[in-house]
Short mmCIF file of C-alpha atoms in Angstrom, two decimals:
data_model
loop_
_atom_site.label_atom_id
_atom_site.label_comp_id
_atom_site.label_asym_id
_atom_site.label_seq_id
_atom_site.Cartn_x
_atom_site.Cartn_y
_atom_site.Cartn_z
CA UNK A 1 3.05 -8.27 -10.81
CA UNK A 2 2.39 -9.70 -7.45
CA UNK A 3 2.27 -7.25 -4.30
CA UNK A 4 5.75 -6.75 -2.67
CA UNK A 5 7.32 -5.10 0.06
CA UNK A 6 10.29 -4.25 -1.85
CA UNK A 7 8.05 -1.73 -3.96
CA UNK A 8 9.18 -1.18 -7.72
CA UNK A 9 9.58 2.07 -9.13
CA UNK A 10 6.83 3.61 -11.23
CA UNK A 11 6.62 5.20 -14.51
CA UNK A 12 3.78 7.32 -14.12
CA UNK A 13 5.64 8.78 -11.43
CA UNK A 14 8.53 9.61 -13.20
CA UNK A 15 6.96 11.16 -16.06
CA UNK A 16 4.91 13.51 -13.44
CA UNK A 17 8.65 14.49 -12.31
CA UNK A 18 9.59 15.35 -15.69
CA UNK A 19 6.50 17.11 -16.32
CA UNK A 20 7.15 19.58 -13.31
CA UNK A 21 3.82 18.36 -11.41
CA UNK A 22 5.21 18.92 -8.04
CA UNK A 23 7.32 22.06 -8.77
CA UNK A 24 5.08 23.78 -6.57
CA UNK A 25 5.39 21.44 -3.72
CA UNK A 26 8.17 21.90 -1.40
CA UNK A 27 10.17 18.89 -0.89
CA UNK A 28 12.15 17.80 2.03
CA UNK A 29 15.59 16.11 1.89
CA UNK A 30 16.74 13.12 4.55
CA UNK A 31 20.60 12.61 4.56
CA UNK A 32 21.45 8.98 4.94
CA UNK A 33 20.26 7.71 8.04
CA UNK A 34 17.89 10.40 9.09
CA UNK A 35 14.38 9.25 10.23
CA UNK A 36 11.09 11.96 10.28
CA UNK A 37 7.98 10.66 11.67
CA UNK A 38 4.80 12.38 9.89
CA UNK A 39 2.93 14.59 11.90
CA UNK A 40 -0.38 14.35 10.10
CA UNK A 41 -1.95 11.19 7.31
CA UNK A 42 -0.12 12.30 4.27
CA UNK A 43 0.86 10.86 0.78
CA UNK A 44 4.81 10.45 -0.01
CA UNK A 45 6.28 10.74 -3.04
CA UNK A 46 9.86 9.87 -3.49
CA UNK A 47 11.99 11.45 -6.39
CA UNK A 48 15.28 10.39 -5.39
CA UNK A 49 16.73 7.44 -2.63
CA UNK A 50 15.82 4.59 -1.05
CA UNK A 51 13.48 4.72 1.86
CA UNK A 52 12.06 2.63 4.39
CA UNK A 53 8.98 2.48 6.34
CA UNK A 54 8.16 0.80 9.45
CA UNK A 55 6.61 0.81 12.49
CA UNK A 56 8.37 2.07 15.62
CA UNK A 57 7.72 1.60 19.47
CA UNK A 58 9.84 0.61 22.48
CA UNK A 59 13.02 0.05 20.59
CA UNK A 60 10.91 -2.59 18.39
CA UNK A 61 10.62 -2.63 14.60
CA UNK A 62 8.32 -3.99 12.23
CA UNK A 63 9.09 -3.24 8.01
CA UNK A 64 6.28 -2.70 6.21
CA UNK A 65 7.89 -1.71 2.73
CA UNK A 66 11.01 -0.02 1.27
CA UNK A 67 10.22 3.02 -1.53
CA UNK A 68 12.58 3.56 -4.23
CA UNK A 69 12.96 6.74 -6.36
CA UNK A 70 9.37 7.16 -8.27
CA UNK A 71 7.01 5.52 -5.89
CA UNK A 72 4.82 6.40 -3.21
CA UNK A 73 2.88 5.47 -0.78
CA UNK A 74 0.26 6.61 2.48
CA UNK A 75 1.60 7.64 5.55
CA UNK A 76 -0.01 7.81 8.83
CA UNK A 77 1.51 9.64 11.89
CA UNK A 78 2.34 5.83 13.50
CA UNK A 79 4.91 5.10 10.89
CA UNK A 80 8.88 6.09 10.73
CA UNK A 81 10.40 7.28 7.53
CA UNK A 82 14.44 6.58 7.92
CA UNK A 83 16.59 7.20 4.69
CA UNK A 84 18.62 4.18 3.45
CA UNK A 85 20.73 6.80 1.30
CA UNK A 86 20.02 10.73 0.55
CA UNK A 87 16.53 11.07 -0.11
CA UNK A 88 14.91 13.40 -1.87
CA UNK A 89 10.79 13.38 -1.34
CA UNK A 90 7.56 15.17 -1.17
CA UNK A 91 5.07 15.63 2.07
CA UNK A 92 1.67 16.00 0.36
CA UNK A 93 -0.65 16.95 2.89
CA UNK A 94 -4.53 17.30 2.71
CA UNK A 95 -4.00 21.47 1.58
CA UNK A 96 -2.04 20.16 -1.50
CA UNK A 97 -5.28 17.89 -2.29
CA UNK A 98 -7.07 20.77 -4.28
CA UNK A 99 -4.73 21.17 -6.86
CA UNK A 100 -2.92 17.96 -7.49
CA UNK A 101 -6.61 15.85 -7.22
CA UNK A 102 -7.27 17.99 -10.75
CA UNK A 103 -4.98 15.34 -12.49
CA UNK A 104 -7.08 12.19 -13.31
CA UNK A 105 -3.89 10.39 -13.94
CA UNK A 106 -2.66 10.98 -10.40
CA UNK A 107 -5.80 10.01 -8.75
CA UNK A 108 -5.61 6.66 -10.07
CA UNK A 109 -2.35 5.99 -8.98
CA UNK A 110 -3.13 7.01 -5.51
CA UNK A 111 -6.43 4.77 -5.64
CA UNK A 112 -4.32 1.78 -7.49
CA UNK A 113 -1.37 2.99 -4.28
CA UNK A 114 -4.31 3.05 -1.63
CA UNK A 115 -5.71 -0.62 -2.83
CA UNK A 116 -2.00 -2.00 -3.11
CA UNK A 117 -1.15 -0.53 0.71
CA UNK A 118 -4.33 -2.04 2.28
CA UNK A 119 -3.62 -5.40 0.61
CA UNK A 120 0.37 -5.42 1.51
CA UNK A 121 -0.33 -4.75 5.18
CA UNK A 122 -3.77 -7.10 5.39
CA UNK A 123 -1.15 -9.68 4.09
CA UNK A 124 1.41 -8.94 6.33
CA UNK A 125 -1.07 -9.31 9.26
CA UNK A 126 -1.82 -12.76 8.07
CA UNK A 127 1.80 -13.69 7.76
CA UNK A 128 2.87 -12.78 10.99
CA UNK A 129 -0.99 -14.48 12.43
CA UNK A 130 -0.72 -17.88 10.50
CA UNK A 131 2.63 -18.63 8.98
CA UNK A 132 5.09 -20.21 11.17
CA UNK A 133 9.04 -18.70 10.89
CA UNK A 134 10.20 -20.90 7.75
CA UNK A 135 7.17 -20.37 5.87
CA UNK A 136 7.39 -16.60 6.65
CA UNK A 137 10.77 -16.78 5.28
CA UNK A 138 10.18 -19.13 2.14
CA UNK A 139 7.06 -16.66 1.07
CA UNK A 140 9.50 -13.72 1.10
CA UNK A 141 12.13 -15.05 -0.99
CA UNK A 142 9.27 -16.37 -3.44
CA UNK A 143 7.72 -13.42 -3.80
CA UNK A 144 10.44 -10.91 -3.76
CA UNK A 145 12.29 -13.50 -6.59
CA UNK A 146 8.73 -12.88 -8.88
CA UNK A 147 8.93 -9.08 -8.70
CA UNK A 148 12.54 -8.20 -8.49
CA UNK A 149 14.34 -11.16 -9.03
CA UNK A 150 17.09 -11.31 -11.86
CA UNK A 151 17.62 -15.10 -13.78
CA UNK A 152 21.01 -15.82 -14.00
CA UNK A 153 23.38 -18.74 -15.10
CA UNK A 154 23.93 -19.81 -11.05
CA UNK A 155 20.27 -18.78 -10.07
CA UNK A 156 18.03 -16.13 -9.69
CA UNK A 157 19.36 -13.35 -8.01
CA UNK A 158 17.52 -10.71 -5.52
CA UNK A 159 19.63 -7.19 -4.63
CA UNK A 160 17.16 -7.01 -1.37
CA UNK A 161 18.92 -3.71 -0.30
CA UNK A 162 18.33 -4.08 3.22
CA UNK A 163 20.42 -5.69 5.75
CA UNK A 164 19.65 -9.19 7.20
CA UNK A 165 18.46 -7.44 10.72
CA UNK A 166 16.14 -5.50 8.42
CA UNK A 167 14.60 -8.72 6.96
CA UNK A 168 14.41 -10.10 10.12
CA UNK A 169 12.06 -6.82 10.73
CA UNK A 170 10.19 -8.09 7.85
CA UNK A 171 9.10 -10.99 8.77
CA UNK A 172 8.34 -10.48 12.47
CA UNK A 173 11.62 -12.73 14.16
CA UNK A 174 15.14 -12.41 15.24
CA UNK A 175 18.44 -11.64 13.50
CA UNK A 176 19.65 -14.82 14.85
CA UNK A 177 16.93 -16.94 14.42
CA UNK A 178 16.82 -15.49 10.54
CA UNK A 179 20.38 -16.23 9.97
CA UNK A 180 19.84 -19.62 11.33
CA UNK A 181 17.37 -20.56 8.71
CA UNK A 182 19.30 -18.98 5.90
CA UNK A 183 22.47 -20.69 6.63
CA UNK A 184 20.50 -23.98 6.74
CA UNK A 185 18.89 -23.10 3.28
CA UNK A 186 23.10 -22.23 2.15
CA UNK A 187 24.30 -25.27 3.40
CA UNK A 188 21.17 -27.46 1.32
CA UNK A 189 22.47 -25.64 -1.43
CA UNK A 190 18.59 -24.03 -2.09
CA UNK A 191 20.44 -20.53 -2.03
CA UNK A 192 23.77 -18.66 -1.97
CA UNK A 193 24.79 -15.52 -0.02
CA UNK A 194 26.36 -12.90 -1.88
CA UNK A 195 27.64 -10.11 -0.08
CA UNK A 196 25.45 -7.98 2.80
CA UNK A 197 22.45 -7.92 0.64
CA UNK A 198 22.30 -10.05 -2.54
CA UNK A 199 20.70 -13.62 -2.41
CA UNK A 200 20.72 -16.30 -5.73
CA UNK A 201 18.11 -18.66 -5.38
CA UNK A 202 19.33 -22.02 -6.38
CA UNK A 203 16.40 -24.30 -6.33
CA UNK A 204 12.91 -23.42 -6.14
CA UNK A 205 11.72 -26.35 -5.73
CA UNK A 206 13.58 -27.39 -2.55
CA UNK A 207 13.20 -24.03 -0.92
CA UNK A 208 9.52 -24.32 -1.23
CA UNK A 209 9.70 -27.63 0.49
CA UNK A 210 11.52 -26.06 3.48
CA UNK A 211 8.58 -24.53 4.68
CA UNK A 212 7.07 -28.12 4.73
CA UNK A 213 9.80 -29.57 6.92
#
């Protein structure tokens, strides 16, 4: 699978829940809405939820990635945690190391994790630095399709679970200039609005010639 910024849950990660691996870590909770901003470089693990993480400074957002329940990823003290729905998660901070660094199964997640976070952000640097607004948009909707996308009878559809301001964050433009494109791409018939947050993707084909127009 393809690197995305709508992460997919992980396996390993749930059966380390099962297994009790961080019963001895204390976890914190984030009711809907909540943010927390980590006060030290730290690894989080989320049990339970829907989190996002982004970067935060005067009143500006950029998304890096949302984390669903069993996946992770590194945090350093620039980034802003907010809860799209109760969270449950685990801090796991440098003192935790010792113990949990014992599990050769664990480590290689967080070196597969580390490897997948450089390459996300590296890519969304060069998104932002040499892709103009559709082609920022197009690449999105490609690549989210690949790793989350569902085929249907009408198309393939994508549950983005973020709101269209959200995207917007994504991809480093405006709300309105976002909406703009997408109702263009609705009224081409390439794609179909479902909802807040679902997308079908009508025609591949034609939405990857949008970028070219």
């Amino acid at each position: 699978m393809k690197n995305c910024r709508v992460l997919i849950s992980s396996k390993e990660i749930e059966k380390l829940f099962e297994s009790g691996f961080f019963s001895n870590i204390p976890h914190r909770v984030l009711k809907k809405g909540e943010v927390c901003y980590p006060e030290t470089p730290r690894i989080l693990v989320l049990e339970e939820g829907e989190l996002k993480i982004s970067l935060y400074e005067k009143n500006k957002e950029l998304v890096l990635y949302f984390l669903h329940k069993n996946n992770f990823c590194l945090c350093n003290n620039d980034v802003m945690v907010s809860a799209k729905k109760e969270s449950k998660f685990y801090f796991l901070e440098s003192h935790h190391f010792a113990n949990i660094f014992q599990n050769s199964e664990f480590v290689n997640l967080i070196l597969n994790n580390i490897n997948q976070n450089i390459s996300l952000e590296r890519d969304i640097l060069k998104t932002l630095a040499f892709k103009s607004a559709k082609e920022r948009i197009v690449k999105f909707l490609l690549e989210t399709a690949e790793s989350v996308g569902i085929e249907m009878n009408e198309g393939i559809v994508i549950d983005i679970h973020c709101t269209m301001e959200e995207i917007a964050s994504f991809l480093g433009m405006s709300r309105q200039r976002f909406s703009t494109f997408i109702n263009e791409m609705a009224n081409a018939g390439i794609l179909k609005k479902v909802g807040y947050k679902k997308i079908v993707l009508k025609d591949l084909r034609t939405l990857k010639d949008f970028a070219k127009e």
